[in-house]
PDB file of C-alpha atoms and ligand atoms in Angstrom:
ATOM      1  CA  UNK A   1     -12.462   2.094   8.210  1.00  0.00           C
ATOM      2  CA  UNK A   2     -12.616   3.006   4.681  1.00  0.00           C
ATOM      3  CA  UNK A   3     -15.538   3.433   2.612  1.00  0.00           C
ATOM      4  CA  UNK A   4     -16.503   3.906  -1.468  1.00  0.00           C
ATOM      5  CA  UNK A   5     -19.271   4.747  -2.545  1.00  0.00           C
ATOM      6  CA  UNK A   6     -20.374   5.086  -6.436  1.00  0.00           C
ATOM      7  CA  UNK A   7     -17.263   6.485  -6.821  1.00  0.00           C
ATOM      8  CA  UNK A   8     -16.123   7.659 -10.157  1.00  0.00           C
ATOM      9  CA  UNK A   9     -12.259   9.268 -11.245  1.00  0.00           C
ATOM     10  CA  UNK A  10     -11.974  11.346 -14.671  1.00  0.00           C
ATOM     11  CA  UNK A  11      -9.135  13.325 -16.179  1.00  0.00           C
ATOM     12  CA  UNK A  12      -9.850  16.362 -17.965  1.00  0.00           C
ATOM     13  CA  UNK A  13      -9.939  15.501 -21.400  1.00  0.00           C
ATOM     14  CA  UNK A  14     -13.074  13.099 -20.221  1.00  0.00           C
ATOM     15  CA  UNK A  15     -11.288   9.869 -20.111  1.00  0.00           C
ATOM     16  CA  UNK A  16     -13.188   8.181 -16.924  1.00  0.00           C
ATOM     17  CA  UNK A  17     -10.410   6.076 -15.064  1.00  0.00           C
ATOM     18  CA  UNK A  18     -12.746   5.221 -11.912  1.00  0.00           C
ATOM     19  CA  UNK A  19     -15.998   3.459 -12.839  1.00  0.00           C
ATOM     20  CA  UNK A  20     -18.734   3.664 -10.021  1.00  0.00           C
ATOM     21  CA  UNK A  21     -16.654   1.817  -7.386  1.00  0.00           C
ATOM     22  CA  UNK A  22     -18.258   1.165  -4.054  1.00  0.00           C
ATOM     23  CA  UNK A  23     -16.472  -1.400  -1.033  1.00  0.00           C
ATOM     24  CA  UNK A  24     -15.705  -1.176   2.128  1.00  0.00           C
ATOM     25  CA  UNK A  25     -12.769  -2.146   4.388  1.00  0.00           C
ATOM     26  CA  UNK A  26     -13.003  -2.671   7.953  1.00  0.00           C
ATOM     27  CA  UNK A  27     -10.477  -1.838  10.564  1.00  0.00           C
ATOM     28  CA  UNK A  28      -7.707  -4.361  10.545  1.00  0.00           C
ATOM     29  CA  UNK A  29      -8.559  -6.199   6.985  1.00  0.00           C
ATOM     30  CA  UNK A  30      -5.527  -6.532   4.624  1.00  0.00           C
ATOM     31  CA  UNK A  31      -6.933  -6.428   1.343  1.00  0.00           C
ATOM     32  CA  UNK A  32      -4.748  -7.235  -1.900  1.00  0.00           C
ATOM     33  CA  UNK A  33      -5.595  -4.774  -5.056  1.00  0.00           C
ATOM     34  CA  UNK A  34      -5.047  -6.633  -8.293  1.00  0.00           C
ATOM     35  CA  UNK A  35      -5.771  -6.430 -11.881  1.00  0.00           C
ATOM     36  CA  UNK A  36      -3.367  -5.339 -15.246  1.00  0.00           C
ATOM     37  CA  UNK A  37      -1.224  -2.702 -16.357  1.00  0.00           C
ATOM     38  CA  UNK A  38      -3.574   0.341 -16.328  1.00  0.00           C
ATOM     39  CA  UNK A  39      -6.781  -0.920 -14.371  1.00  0.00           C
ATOM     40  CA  UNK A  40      -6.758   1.932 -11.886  1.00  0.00           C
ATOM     41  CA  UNK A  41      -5.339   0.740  -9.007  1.00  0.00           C
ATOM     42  CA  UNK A  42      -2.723   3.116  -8.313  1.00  0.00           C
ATOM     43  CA  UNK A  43      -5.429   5.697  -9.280  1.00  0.00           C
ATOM     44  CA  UNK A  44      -7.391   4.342  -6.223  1.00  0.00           C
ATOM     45  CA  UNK A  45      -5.249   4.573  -3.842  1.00  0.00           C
ATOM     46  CA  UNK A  46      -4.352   8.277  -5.028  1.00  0.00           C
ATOM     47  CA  UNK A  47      -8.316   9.495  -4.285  1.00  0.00           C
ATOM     48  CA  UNK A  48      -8.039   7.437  -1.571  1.00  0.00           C
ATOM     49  CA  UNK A  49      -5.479  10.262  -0.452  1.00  0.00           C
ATOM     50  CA  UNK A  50      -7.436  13.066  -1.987  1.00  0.00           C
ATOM     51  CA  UNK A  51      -4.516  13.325  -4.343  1.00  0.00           C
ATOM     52  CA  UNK A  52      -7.272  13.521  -6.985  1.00  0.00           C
ATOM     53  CA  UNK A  53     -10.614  14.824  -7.834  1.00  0.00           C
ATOM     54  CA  UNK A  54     -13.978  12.634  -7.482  1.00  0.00           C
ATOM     55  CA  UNK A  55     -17.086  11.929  -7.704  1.00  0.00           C
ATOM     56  CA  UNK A  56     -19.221   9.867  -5.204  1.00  0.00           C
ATOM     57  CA  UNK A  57     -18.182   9.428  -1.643  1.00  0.00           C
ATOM     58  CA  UNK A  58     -14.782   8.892   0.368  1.00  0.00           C
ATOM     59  CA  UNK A  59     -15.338   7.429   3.721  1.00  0.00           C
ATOM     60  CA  UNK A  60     -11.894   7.421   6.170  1.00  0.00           C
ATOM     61  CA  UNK A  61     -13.347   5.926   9.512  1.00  0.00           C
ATOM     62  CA  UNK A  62     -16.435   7.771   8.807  1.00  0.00           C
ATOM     63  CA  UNK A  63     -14.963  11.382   7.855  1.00  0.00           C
ATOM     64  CA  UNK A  64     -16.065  12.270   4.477  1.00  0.00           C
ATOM     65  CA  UNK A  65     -13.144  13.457   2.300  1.00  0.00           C
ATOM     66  CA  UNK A  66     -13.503  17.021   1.211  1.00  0.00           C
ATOM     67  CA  UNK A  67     -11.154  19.587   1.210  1.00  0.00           C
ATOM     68  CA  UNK A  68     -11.970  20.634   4.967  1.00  0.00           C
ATOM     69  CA  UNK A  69     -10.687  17.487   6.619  1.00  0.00           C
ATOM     70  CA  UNK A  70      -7.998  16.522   3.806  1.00  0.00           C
ATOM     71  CA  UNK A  71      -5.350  16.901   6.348  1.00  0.00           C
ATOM     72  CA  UNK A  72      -7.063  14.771   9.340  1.00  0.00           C
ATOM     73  CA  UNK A  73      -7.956  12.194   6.499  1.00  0.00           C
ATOM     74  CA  UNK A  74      -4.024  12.245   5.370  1.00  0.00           C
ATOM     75  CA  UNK A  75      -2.644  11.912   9.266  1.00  0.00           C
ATOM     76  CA  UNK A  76      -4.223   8.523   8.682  1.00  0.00           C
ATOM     77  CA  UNK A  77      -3.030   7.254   6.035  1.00  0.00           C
ATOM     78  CA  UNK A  78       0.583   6.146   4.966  1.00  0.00           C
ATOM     79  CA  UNK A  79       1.203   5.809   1.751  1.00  0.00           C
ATOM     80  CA  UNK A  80       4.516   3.388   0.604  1.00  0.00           C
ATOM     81  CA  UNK A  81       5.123   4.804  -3.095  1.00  0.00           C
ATOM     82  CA  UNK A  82       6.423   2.107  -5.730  1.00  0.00           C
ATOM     83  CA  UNK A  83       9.543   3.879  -6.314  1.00  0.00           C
ATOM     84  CA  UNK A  84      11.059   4.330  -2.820  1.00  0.00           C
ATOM     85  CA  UNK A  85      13.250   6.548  -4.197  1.00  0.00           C
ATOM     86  CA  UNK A  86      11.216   9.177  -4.626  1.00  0.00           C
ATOM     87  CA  UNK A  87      10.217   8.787  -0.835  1.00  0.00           C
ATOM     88  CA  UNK A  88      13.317   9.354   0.872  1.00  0.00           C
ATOM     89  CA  UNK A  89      14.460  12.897   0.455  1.00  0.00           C
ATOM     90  CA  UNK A  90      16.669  13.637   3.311  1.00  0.00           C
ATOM     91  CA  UNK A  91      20.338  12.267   3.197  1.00  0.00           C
ATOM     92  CA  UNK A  92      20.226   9.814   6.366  1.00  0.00           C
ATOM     93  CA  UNK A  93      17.357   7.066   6.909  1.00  0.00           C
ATOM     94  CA  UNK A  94      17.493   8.449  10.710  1.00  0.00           C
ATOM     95  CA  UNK A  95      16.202  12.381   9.376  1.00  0.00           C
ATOM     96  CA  UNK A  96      13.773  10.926   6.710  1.00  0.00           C
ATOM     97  CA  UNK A  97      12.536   8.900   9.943  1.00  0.00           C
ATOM     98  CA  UNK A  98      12.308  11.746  12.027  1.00  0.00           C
ATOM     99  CA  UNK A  99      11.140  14.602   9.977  1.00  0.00           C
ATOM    100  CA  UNK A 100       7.304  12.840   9.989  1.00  0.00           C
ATOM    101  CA  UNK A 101       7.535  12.875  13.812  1.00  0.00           C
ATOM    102  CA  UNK A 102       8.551  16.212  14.003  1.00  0.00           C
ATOM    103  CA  UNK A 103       6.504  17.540  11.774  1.00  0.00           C
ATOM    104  CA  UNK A 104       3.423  16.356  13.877  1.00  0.00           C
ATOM    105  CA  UNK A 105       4.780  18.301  16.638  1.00  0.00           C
ATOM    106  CA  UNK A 106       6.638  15.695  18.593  1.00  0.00           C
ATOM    107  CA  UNK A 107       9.636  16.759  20.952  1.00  0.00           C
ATOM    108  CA  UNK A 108      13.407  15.499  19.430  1.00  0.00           C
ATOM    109  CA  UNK A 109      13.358  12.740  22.278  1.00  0.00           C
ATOM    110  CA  UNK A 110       9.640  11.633  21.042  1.00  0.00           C
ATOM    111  CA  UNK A 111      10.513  11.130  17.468  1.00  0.00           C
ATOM    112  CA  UNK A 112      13.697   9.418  18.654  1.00  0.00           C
ATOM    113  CA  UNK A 113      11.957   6.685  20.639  1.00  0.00           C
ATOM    114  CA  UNK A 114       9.691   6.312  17.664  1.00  0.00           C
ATOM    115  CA  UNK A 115      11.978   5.762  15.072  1.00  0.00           C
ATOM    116  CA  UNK A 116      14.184   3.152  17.782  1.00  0.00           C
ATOM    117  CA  UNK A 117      11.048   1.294  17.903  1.00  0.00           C
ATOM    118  CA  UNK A 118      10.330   1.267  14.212  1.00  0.00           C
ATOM    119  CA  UNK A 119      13.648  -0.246  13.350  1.00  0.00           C
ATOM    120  CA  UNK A 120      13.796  -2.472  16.057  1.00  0.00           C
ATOM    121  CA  UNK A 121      10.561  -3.867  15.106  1.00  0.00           C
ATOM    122  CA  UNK A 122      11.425  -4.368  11.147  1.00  0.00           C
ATOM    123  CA  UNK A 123      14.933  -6.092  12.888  1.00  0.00           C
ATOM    124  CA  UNK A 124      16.581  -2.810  10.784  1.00  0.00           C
ATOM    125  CA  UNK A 125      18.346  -0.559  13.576  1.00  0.00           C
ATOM    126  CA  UNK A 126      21.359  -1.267  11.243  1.00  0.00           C
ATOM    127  CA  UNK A 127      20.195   1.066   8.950  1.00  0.00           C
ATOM    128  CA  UNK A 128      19.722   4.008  11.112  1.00  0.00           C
ATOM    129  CA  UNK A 129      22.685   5.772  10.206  1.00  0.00           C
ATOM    130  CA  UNK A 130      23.236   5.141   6.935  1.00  0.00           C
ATOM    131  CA  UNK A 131      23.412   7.701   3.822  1.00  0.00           C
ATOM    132  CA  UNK A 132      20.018   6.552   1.597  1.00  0.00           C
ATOM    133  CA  UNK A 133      21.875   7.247  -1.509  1.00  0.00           C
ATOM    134  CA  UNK A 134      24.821   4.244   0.454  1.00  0.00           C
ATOM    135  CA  UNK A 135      21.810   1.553   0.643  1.00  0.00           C
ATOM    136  CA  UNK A 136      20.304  -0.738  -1.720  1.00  0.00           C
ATOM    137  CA  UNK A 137      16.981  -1.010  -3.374  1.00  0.00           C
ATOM    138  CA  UNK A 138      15.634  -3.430  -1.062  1.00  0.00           C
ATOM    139  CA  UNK A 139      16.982  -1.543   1.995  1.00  0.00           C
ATOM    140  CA  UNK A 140      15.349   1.581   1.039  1.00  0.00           C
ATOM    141  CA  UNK A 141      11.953  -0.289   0.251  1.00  0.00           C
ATOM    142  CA  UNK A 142      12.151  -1.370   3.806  1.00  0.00           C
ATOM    143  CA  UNK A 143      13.277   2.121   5.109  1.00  0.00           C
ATOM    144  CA  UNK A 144      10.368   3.599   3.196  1.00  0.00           C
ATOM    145  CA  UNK A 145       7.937   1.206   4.947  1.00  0.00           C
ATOM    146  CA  UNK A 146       9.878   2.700   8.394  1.00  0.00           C
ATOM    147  CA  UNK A 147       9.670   6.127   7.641  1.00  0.00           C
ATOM    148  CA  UNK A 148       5.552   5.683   7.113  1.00  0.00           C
ATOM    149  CA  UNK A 149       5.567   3.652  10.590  1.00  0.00           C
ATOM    150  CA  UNK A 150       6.807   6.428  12.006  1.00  0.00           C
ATOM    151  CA  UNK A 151       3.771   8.267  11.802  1.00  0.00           C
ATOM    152  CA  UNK A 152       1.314   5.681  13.302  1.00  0.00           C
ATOM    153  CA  UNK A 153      -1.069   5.256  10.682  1.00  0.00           C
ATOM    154  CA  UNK A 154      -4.100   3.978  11.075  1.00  0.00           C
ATOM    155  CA  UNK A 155      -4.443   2.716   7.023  1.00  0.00           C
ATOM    156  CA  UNK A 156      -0.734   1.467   5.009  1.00  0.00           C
ATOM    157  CA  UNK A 157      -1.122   1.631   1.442  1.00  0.00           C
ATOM    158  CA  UNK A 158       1.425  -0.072  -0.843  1.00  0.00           C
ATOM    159  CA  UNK A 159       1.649   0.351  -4.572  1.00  0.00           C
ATOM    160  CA  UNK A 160       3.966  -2.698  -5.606  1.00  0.00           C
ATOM    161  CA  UNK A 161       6.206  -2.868  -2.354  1.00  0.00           C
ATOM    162  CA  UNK A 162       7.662  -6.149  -3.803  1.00  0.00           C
ATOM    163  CA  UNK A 163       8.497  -5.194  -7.132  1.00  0.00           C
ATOM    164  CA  UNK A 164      12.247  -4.926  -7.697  1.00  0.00           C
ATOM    165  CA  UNK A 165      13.395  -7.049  -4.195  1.00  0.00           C
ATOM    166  CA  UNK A 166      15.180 -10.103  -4.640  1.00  0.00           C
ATOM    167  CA  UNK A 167      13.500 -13.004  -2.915  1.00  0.00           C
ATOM    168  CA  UNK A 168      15.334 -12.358   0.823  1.00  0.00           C
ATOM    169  CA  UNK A 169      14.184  -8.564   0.347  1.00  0.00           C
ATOM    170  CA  UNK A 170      10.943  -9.633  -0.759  1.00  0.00           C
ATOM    171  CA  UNK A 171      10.456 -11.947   1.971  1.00  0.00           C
ATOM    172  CA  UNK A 172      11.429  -9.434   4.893  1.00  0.00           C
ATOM    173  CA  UNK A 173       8.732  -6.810   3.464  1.00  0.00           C
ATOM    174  CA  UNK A 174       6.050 -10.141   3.245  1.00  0.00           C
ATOM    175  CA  UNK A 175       7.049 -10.967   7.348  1.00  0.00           C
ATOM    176  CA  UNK A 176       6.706  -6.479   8.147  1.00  0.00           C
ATOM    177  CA  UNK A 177       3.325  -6.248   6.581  1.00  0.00           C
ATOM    178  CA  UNK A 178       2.238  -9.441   8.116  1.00  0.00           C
ATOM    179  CA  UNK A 179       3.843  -8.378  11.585  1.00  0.00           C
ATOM    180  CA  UNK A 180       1.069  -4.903  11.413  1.00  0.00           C
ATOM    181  CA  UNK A 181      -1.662  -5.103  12.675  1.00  0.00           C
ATOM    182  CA  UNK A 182      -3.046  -2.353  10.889  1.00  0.00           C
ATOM    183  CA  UNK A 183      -5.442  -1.287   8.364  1.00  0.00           C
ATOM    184  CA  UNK A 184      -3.389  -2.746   5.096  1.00  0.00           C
ATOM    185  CA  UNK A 185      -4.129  -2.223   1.084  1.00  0.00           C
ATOM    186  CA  UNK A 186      -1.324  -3.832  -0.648  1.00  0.00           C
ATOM    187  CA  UNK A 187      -1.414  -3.204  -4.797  1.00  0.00           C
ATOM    188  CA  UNK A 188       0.544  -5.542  -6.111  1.00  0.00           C
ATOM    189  CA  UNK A 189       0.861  -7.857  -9.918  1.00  0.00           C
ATOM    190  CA  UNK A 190       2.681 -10.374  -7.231  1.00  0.00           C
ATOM    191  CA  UNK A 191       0.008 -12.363  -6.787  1.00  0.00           C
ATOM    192  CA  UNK A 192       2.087 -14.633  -4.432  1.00  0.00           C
ATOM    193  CA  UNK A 193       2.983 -12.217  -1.854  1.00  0.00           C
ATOM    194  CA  UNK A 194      -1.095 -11.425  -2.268  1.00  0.00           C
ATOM    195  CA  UNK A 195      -1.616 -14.444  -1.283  1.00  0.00           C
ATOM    196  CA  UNK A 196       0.968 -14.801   1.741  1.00  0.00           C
ATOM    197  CA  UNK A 197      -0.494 -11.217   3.260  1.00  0.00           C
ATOM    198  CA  UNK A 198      -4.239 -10.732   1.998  1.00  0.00           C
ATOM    199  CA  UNK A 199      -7.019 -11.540   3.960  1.00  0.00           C
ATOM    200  CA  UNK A 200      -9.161 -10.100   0.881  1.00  0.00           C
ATOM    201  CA  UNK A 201      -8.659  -9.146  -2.777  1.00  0.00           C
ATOM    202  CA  UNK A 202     -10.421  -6.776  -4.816  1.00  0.00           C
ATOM    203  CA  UNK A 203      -9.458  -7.303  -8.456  1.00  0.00           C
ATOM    204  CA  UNK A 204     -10.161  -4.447 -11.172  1.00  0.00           C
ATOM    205  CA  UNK A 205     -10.061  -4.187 -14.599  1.00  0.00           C
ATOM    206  CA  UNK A 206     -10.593  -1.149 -16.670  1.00  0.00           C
ATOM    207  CA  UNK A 207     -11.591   0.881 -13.647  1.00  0.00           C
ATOM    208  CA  UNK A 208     -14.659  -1.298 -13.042  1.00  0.00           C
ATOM    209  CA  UNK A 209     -14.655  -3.854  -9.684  1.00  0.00           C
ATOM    210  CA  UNK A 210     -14.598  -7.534 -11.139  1.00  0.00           C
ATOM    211  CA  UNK A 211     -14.571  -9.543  -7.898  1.00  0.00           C
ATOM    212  CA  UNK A 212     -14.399  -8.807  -4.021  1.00  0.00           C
ATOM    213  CA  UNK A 213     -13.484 -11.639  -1.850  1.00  0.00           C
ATOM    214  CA  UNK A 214     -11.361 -13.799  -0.193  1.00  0.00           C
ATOM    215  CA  UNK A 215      -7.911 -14.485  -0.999  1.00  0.00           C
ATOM    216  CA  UNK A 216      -8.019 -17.981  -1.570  1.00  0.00           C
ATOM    217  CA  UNK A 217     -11.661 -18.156  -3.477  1.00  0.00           C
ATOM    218  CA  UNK A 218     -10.098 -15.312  -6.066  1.00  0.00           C
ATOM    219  CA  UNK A 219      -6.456 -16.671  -6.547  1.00  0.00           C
ATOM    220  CA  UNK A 220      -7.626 -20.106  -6.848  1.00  0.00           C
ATOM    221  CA  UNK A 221     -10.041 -18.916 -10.093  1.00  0.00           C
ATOM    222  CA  UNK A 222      -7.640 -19.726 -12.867  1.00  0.00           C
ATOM    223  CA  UNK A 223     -10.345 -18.603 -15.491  1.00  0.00           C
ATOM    224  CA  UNK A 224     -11.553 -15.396 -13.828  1.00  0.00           C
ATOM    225  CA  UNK A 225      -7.557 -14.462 -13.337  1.00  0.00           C
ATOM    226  CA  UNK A 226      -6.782 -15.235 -17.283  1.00  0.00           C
ATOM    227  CA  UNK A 227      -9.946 -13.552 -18.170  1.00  0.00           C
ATOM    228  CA  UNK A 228      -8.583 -10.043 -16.671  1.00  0.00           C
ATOM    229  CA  UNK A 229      -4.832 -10.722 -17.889  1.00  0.00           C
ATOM    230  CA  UNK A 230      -3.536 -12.510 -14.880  1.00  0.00           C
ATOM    231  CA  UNK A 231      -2.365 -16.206 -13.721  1.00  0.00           C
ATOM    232  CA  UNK A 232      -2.451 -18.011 -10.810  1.00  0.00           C
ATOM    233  CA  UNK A 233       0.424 -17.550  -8.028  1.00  0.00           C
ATOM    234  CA  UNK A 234       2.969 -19.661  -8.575  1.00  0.00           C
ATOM    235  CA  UNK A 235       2.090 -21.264  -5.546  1.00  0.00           C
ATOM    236  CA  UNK A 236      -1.093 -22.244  -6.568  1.00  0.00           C
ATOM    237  CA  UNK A 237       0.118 -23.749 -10.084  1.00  0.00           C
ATOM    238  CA  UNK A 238       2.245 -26.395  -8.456  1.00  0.00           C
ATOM    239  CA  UNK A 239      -0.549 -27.413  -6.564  1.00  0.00           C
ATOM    240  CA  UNK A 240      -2.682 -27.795  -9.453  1.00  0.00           C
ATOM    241  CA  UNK A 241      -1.447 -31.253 -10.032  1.00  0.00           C
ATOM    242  CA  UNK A 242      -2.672 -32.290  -6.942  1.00  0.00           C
ATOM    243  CA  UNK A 243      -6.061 -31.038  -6.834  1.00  0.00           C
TER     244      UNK A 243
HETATM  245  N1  ATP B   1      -2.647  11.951 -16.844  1.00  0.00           N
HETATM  246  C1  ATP B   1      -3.433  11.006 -17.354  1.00  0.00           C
HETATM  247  N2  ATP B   1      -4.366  11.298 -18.300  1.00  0.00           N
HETATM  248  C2  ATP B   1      -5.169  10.353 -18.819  1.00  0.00           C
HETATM  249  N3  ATP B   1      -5.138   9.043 -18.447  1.00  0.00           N
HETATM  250  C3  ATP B   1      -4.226   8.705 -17.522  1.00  0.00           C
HETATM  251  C4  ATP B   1      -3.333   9.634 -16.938  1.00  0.00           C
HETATM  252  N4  ATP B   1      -2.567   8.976 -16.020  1.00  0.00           N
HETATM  253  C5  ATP B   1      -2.956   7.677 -16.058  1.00  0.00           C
HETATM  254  N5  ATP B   1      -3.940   7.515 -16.959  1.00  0.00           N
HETATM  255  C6  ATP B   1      -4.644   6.237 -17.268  1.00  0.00           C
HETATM  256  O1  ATP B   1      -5.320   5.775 -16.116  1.00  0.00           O
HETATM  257  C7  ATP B   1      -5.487   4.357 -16.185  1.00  0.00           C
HETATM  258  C8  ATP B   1      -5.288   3.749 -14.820  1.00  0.00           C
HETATM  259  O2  ATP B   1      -3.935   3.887 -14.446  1.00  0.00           O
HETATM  260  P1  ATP B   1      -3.373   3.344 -13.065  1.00  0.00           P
HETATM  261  O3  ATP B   1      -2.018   3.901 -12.908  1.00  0.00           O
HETATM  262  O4  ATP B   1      -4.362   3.608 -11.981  1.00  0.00           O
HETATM  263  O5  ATP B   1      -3.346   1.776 -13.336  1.00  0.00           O
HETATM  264  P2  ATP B   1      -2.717   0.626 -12.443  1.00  0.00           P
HETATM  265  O6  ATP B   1      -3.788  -0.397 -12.240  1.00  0.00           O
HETATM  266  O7  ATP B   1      -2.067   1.188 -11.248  1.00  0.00           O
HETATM  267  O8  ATP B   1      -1.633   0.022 -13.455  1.00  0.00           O
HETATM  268  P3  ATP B   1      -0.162  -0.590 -13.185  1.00  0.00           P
HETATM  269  O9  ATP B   1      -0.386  -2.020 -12.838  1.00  0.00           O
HETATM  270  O10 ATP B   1       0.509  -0.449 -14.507  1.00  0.00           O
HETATM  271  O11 ATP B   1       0.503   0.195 -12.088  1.00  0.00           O
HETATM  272  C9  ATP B   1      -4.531   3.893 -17.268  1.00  0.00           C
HETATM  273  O12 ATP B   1      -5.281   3.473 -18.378  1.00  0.00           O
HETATM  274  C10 ATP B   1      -3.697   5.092 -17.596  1.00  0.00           C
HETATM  275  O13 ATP B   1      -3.359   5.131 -18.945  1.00  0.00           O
HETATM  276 MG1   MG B   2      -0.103   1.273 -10.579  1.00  0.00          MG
END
């Protein structure tokens, strides 16, 4: 479904972000993205949406990205922002919902049935009506994950969805990315909710790939975590004791 090859991210003034990445996700995979403060994961998923310049190659089910199919590339991809504020720019959840839909050329009564099934899916038809600037954090993390739904993506990507949510919050946006059965790249420092939705974790550090595997085998690798600045999920500490 998605494909990197040798690809490389600089800003102008030379500083090289992206260091010769290369993976590839299949269709259906939900693979965590860890790694510190700065090792380029929100960068990745940013050329992932051609949102930046690169070098290499960007595979989306086998279209290269270039400027030519940018848009075709973008209809499948939906991108969940950390700061879901920024998302939602339309005064009701119900318009931000529907103006994806629309957009795409669907009738009123299309879009409608869409967003209905959206909400009743996350268990959040409560929220249809309300004002997003009348709803709290957590709510509008959730509504942001809606609003993306909306347009059928064949790839979710998530830069921190769990930052922010206290642990009921938190735990309804762990049960509506395991409830997808889509593509899924979740970027996250929670390594816990990693490990309760991630088939697969890629962790980077300093732009480079460090390790590519499963969930379990990386999480579980208390030295290669504190080597790149991380610890085990908490979950995994309190087993320790037991190993
Ligand atoms: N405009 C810019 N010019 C130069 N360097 C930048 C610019 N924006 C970001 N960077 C650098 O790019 C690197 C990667 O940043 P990125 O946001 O991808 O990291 P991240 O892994 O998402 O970190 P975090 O966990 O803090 O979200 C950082 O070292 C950052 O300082
Ligand atoms: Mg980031």
């Amino acid at each position: 479904m998605i494909k990197f090859e040798n690809v490389c991210f600089s800003y102008e003034n030379g500083t090289q972000i992206l260091k010769d990445l290369s993976f590839e996700i299949s269709e259906g995979e939900t693979v965590g993205l860890i790694g510190c403060n700065g090792a380029g994961k929100s960068t990745l998923m940013k050329v992932l949406l051609g949102l930046l310049p690169h070098e290499g190659i960007v595979k989306v089910s086998d279209l290269e990205l270039n400027k030519n199919n940018l848009e075709e590339i973008r209809r499948k991809l939906g991108f969940v922002l950390q700061d879901s504020d920024n998302q939602m720019f339309m005064p009701t959840v119900y318009e931000d919902m529907m103006f994806g839909p629309l957009n795409y050329g669907h009738t009123k009564e299309e879009a409608e049935a869409r967003v209905d099934e959206v909400l009743e899916q996350l268990n959040l038809t409560y929220l249809k009506h309300k004002y997003n600037h009348k709803i709290s954090g957590g709510e509008k993390r959730m509504a942001a994950i809606a609003t993306i739904l909306t347009m059928r993506p064949k790839v979710i990507l998530m830069d921190e969805p769990s930052t922010a949510l206290d642990p009921e919050n938190r735990r309804r946006v762990i049960n509506a990315i395991n409830d997808l059965n889509i593509t899924k790249i979740i970027a996250s420092h929670d390594l816990d909710m990693i490990l309760d939705t991630c088939d697969r974790v890629i962790l980077m550090h300093d732009g480079k790939i460090i390790a590519d595997g499963k969930t379990e085998d990386i999480l579980r690798d208390e030295k290669l975590l504190e080597a790149n600045h991380m610890e085990l999920p908490f979950k995994l500490q309190g087993l320790r004791e037991f190993i």
